[in-house]
PDB file of C-alpha atoms in Angstrom:
ATOM      1  CA  MET Z   8     -16.948 -17.951   5.644  1.00  0.00           C
ATOM      2  CA  ASP Z   9     -17.901 -16.736   8.331  1.00  0.00           C
ATOM      3  CA  ARG Z  10     -14.612 -15.271   8.892  1.00  0.00           C
ATOM      4  CA  ILE Z  11     -14.033 -13.463   5.920  1.00  0.00           C
ATOM      5  CA  THR Z  12     -15.772  -9.664   5.609  1.00  0.00           C
ATOM      6  CA  THR Z  13     -16.002  -7.907   2.183  1.00  0.00           C
ATOM      7  CA  ASP Z  14     -16.674  -4.357   3.551  1.00  0.00           C
ATOM      8  CA  MET Z  15     -16.920  -1.383   1.451  1.00  0.00           C
ATOM      9  CA  SER Z  16     -15.361   0.883   4.269  1.00  0.00           C
ATOM     10  CA  VAL Z  17     -12.136  -1.330   4.514  1.00  0.00           C
ATOM     11  CA  ARG Z  18     -10.126  -2.129   1.143  1.00  0.00           C
ATOM     12  CA  TRP Z  19     -13.306  -1.315  -0.903  1.00  0.00           C
ATOM     13  CA  GLY Z  20     -14.626  -4.893  -0.534  1.00  0.00           C
ATOM     14  CA  THR Z  21     -11.018  -6.598  -0.471  1.00  0.00           C
ATOM     15  CA  PRO Z  22     -11.482  -9.716   1.626  1.00  0.00           C
ATOM     16  CA  CYS Z  23     -10.358  -9.330   4.891  1.00  0.00           C
ATOM     17  CA  LEU Z  24     -10.022 -12.112   7.771  1.00  0.00           C
ATOM     18  CA  ARG Z  25     -12.551 -10.864  10.500  1.00  0.00           C
ATOM     19  CA  ASP Z  26     -12.105  -7.557  11.659  1.00  0.00           C
ATOM     20  CA  THR Z  27      -8.191  -7.518  11.580  1.00  0.00           C
ATOM     21  CA  GLY Z  28      -8.122  -5.700   8.122  1.00  0.00           C
ATOM     22  CA  ILE Z  29      -5.627  -8.695   7.333  1.00  0.00           C
ATOM     23  CA  THR Z  30      -6.372  -9.402   3.512  1.00  0.00           C
ATOM     24  CA  VAL Z  31      -6.907 -12.991   2.482  1.00  0.00           C
ATOM     25  CA  ALA Z  32      -4.408 -11.891  -0.601  1.00  0.00           C
ATOM     26  CA  SER Z  33      -1.529 -11.933   2.355  1.00  0.00           C
ATOM     27  CA  VAL Z  34      -2.392 -14.476   4.556  1.00  0.00           C
ATOM     28  CA  ILE Z  35      -2.027 -16.540   0.432  1.00  0.00           C
ATOM     29  CA  ALA Z  36       0.980 -14.121  -0.765  1.00  0.00           C
ATOM     30  CA  LEU Z  37       2.874 -15.512   2.561  1.00  0.00           C
ATOM     31  CA  LEU Z  38       2.086 -19.193   1.708  1.00  0.00           C
ATOM     32  CA  GLY Z  39       2.762 -18.798  -1.614  1.00  0.00           C
ATOM     33  CA  GLU Z  40       6.087 -17.752  -0.639  1.00  0.00           C
ATOM     34  CA  GLY Z  41       6.840 -21.254   1.630  1.00  0.00           C
ATOM     35  CA  VAL Z  42       6.077 -19.041   4.902  1.00  0.00           C
ATOM     36  CA  ALA Z  43       5.040 -21.918   7.423  1.00  0.00           C
ATOM     37  CA  THR Z  44       1.879 -21.034   9.473  1.00  0.00           C
ATOM     38  CA  GLY Z  45       3.029 -21.074  12.761  1.00  0.00           C
ATOM     39  CA  ASP Z  46       5.205 -17.945  11.073  1.00  0.00           C
ATOM     40  CA  ILE Z  47       1.833 -16.059   9.455  1.00  0.00           C
ATOM     41  CA  LEU Z  48       0.760 -16.277  13.576  1.00  0.00           C
ATOM     42  CA  GLU Z  49       3.869 -14.900  14.658  1.00  0.00           C
ATOM     43  CA  ARG Z  50       3.500 -12.304  12.109  1.00  0.00           C
ATOM     44  CA  CYS Z  51       0.099 -11.427  12.342  1.00  0.00           C
ATOM     45  CA  PRO Z  52      -0.975 -12.211  16.210  1.00  0.00           C
ATOM     46  CA  ALA Z  53      -5.051 -11.038  15.070  1.00  0.00           C
ATOM     47  CA  LEU Z  54      -5.137 -14.380  12.892  1.00  0.00           C
ATOM     48  CA  THR Z  55      -5.299 -17.817  14.652  1.00  0.00           C
ATOM     49  CA  THR Z  56      -5.445 -21.400  13.260  1.00  0.00           C
ATOM     50  CA  ALA Z  57      -8.983 -20.634  11.598  1.00  0.00           C
ATOM     51  CA  ASP Z  58      -8.097 -17.854   9.822  1.00  0.00           C
ATOM     52  CA  LEU Z  59      -5.418 -19.249   8.024  1.00  0.00           C
ATOM     53  CA  ASP Z  60      -7.986 -21.770   7.010  1.00  0.00           C
ATOM     54  CA  ALA Z  61     -10.596 -20.028   5.846  1.00  0.00           C
ATOM     55  CA  ALA Z  62      -8.435 -17.813   3.451  1.00  0.00           C
ATOM     56  CA  VAL Z  63      -7.057 -21.129   2.267  1.00  0.00           C
ATOM     57  CA  SER Z  64     -10.800 -22.003   1.564  1.00  0.00           C
ATOM     58  CA  TRP Z  65     -11.734 -18.935  -0.106  1.00  0.00           C
ATOM     59  CA  TYR Z  66      -9.065 -18.532  -2.410  1.00  0.00           C
ATOM     60  CA  GLN Z  67      -9.924 -21.976  -3.230  1.00  0.00           C
ATOM     61  CA  ARG Z  68     -13.463 -21.191  -4.059  1.00  0.00           C
ATOM     62  CA  PHE Z  69     -12.427 -17.985  -5.602  1.00  0.00           C
ATOM     63  CA  GLY Z  70      -9.508 -18.234  -6.953  1.00  0.00           C
ATOM     64  CA  GLU Z  71      -6.920 -15.466  -7.953  1.00  0.00           C
ATOM     65  CA  ARG Z  72     -10.262 -13.354  -9.207  1.00  0.00           C
ATOM     66  CA  GLY Z  73     -11.097 -13.592  -5.160  1.00  0.00           C
ATOM     67  CA  LEU Z  74      -8.430 -11.802  -4.155  1.00  0.00           C
ATOM     68  CA  LEU Z  75      -9.250  -8.368  -6.215  1.00  0.00           C
ATOM     69  CA  PRO Z  76     -11.475  -5.445  -4.042  1.00  0.00           C
ATOM     70  CA  CYS Z  77     -15.655  -5.436  -4.784  1.00  0.00           C
ATOM     71  CA  PRO Z  78     -16.600  -2.095  -4.990  1.00  0.00           C
ATOM     72  CA  PRO Z  79     -20.096  -1.530  -6.288  1.00  0.00           C
ATOM     73  CA  ASP Z  80     -20.504  -0.393 -10.053  1.00  0.00           C
ATOM     74  CA  PRO Z  81     -20.206   3.599 -10.089  1.00  0.00           C
ATOM     75  CA  LEU Z  82     -22.744   2.807 -12.819  1.00  0.00           C
ATOM     76  CA  PRO Z  83     -25.184   4.529 -14.144  1.00  0.00           C
ATOM     77  CA  ASP Z  84     -24.743   7.532 -10.497  1.00  0.00           C
ATOM     78  CA  HIS Z  85     -20.951   7.871 -11.207  1.00  0.00           C
ATOM     79  CA  PRO Z  86     -20.079   7.871 -15.217  1.00  0.00           C
ATOM     80  CA  ARG Z  87     -16.809   9.965 -13.980  1.00  0.00           C
ATOM     81  CA  VAL Z  88     -15.944   6.831 -11.363  1.00  0.00           C
ATOM     82  CA  SER Z  89     -14.417   3.343 -13.076  1.00  0.00           C
ATOM     83  CA  VAL Z  90     -13.890  -0.067 -11.655  1.00  0.00           C
ATOM     84  CA  ASP Z  91     -11.598  -2.595 -13.839  1.00  0.00           C
ATOM     85  CA  PRO Z  92      -9.976  -5.519 -12.486  1.00  0.00           C
ATOM     86  CA  HIS Z  93      -6.604  -4.348 -15.139  1.00  0.00           C
ATOM     87  CA  LEU Z  94      -6.806  -1.076 -13.806  1.00  0.00           C
ATOM     88  CA  GLN Z  95      -5.002  -0.386 -10.248  1.00  0.00           C
ATOM     89  CA  GLY Z  96      -5.669  -3.815  -9.309  1.00  0.00           C
ATOM     90  CA  GLY Z  97      -9.422  -3.010  -9.069  1.00  0.00           C
ATOM     91  CA  TYR Z  98      -9.579   0.077  -7.033  1.00  0.00           C
ATOM     92  CA  PRO Z  99     -12.018   2.852  -8.318  1.00  0.00           C
ATOM     93  CA  VAL Z 100     -10.459   5.637 -10.451  1.00  0.00           C
ATOM     94  CA  ILE Z 101     -11.476   8.668 -12.258  1.00  0.00           C
ATOM     95  CA  ALA Z 102     -12.554   7.063 -15.802  1.00  0.00           C
ATOM     96  CA  GLY Z 103      -9.555   7.687 -18.522  1.00  0.00           C
ATOM     97  CA  THR Z 104      -6.852   8.214 -15.442  1.00  0.00           C
ATOM     98  CA  ARG Z 105      -5.278   6.364 -13.328  1.00  0.00           C
ATOM     99  CA  VAL Z 106      -6.290   8.864 -10.290  1.00  0.00           C
ATOM    100  CA  PRO Z 107      -7.476   6.411  -7.497  1.00  0.00           C
ATOM    101  CA  VAL Z 108     -11.301   7.720  -5.705  1.00  0.00           C
ATOM    102  CA  ASP Z 109      -9.326   6.565  -2.458  1.00  0.00           C
ATOM    103  CA  ALA Z 110      -6.274   9.525  -3.421  1.00  0.00           C
ATOM    104  CA  VAL Z 111      -9.175  12.445  -4.634  1.00  0.00           C
ATOM    105  CA  ALA Z 112     -10.981  11.387  -0.943  1.00  0.00           C
ATOM    106  CA  GLY Z 113      -8.345  11.597   1.057  1.00  0.00           C
ATOM    107  CA  LEU Z 114      -7.103  15.275  -0.055  1.00  0.00           C
ATOM    108  CA  TRP Z 115     -10.801  16.146   0.960  1.00  0.00           C
ATOM    109  CA  GLU Z 116     -10.623  14.310   4.413  1.00  0.00           C
ATOM    110  CA  ASP Z 117      -7.667  15.864   5.003  1.00  0.00           C
ATOM    111  CA  GLY Z 118      -9.399  19.163   4.554  1.00  0.00           C
ATOM    112  CA  PHE Z 119      -8.038  19.899   0.365  1.00  0.00           C
ATOM    113  CA  GLY Z 120     -10.850  22.352  -1.374  1.00  0.00           C
ATOM    114  CA  ILE Z 121     -11.955  21.229  -5.225  1.00  0.00           C
ATOM    115  CA  GLU Z 122      -8.910  23.193  -6.373  1.00  0.00           C
ATOM    116  CA  ASP Z 123      -6.001  22.338  -4.290  1.00  0.00           C
ATOM    117  CA  ILE Z 124      -7.034  19.063  -5.514  1.00  0.00           C
ATOM    118  CA  LEU Z 125      -7.358  19.944  -8.817  1.00  0.00           C
ATOM    119  CA  GLU Z 126      -3.724  21.584  -8.744  1.00  0.00           C
ATOM    120  CA  GLU Z 127      -2.117  18.323  -7.482  1.00  0.00           C
ATOM    121  CA  TYR Z 128      -4.635  16.484 -10.499  1.00  0.00           C
ATOM    122  CA  PRO Z 129      -4.071  19.071 -13.281  1.00  0.00           C
ATOM    123  CA  ASP Z 130      -5.567  16.128 -15.559  1.00  0.00           C
ATOM    124  CA  LEU Z 131      -9.470  16.432 -12.785  1.00  0.00           C
ATOM    125  CA  THR Z 132     -11.862  18.560 -13.850  1.00  0.00           C
ATOM    126  CA  VAL Z 133     -14.356  20.047 -11.072  1.00  0.00           C
ATOM    127  CA  GLU Z 134     -17.134  17.197 -12.095  1.00  0.00           C
ATOM    128  CA  ASP Z 135     -14.579  14.498 -11.964  1.00  0.00           C
ATOM    129  CA  VAL Z 136     -13.777  15.444  -8.373  1.00  0.00           C
ATOM    130  CA  GLU Z 137     -17.143  15.898  -7.540  1.00  0.00           C
ATOM    131  CA  ASP Z 138     -18.265  12.787  -8.626  1.00  0.00           C
ATOM    132  CA  ALA Z 139     -15.395  10.651  -7.274  1.00  0.00           C
ATOM    133  CA  LEU Z 140     -16.033  11.761  -3.673  1.00  0.00           C
ATOM    134  CA  ALA Z 141     -20.234  11.077  -4.074  1.00  0.00           C
ATOM    135  CA  TYR Z 142     -18.889   7.534  -5.050  1.00  0.00           C
ATOM    136  CA  ASP Z 143     -17.056   7.292  -2.299  1.00  0.00           C
ATOM    137  CA  LEU Z 144     -19.605   8.732  -0.104  1.00  0.00           C
ATOM    138  CA  ASP Z 145     -22.128   6.360  -1.847  1.00  0.00           C
ATOM    139  CA  ALA Z 146     -19.847   3.283  -1.650  1.00  0.00           C
ATOM    140  CA  ARG Z 147     -18.702   3.858   2.069  1.00  0.00           C
ATOM    141  CA  GLY Z 148     -22.381   2.578   3.233  1.00  0.00           C
ATOM    142  CA  THR Z 149     -22.329  -0.245   1.751  1.00  0.00           C
ATOM    143  CA  LEU Z 150     -21.699  -3.420   3.276  1.00  0.00           C
ATOM    144  CA  LEU Z 151     -20.993  -6.983   0.982  1.00  0.00           C
ATOM    145  CA  THR Z 152     -22.296  -9.526   2.743  1.00  0.00           C
ATOM    146  CA  PRO Z 153     -19.851 -13.343   1.926  1.00  0.00           C
ATOM    147  CA  ASP Z 154     -24.050 -14.498   0.343  1.00  0.00           C
ATOM    148  CA  ALA Z 155     -23.670 -11.491  -1.831  1.00  0.00           C
ATOM    149  CA  TYR Z 156     -19.964 -11.424  -3.097  1.00  0.00           C
ATOM    150  CA  VAL Z 157     -20.653 -15.370  -3.458  1.00  0.00           C
ATOM    151  CA  GLU Z 158     -23.389 -13.943  -5.843  1.00  0.00           C
ATOM    152  CA  ARG Z 159     -20.871 -11.620  -7.750  1.00  0.00           C
ATOM    153  CA  ALA Z 160     -18.401 -14.460  -7.862  1.00  0.00           C
ATOM    154  CA  ASP Z 161     -20.365 -16.706  -9.649  1.00  0.00           C
ATOM    155  CA  ASP Z 162     -22.222 -13.711 -11.999  1.00  0.00           C
ATOM    156  CA  GLY Z 163     -18.533 -13.068 -13.272  1.00  0.00           C
ATOM    157  CA  ARG Z 164     -18.169  -9.477 -12.333  1.00  0.00           C
ATOM    158  CA  PRO Z 165     -15.294  -7.839 -12.705  1.00  0.00           C
ATOM    159  CA  GLY Z 166     -13.447  -7.526  -9.311  1.00  0.00           C
ATOM    160  CA  ALA Z 167     -15.230 -10.343  -7.538  1.00  0.00           C
TER     161      ALA Z 167
END
């Protein structure tokens, strides 16, 4: 499983193959569509046969829930952020909305101020935006190892 990474800075810990950014879910979807191994390797030249084998092994071990992102639990430090595998694919959102933390953080990184973000998302509050930015900052510094991912999946945590 050393070919599978779950780095918080890449797709919120969604299992990817090595440092390619190609998700296990993408490989499993292609295989499920009947795409041949050779065709997948041609479409994704950064991958190897060993990567495809690792993706299948991961999927066999964890199933559908093992394809989801695995962001850290926002509580208790970030009560305005929610993670629900049934909402926005398990990516962190502003609690009570469908607004992804990534959307808020992306605007911030593009130079938008809090008031500008509130104009884009008028249903949010200043506190929502500040908490989303704080959560993003806290979470992106976390590297979730495959062993930690296995522990979370074994515990039945949502999103794992």
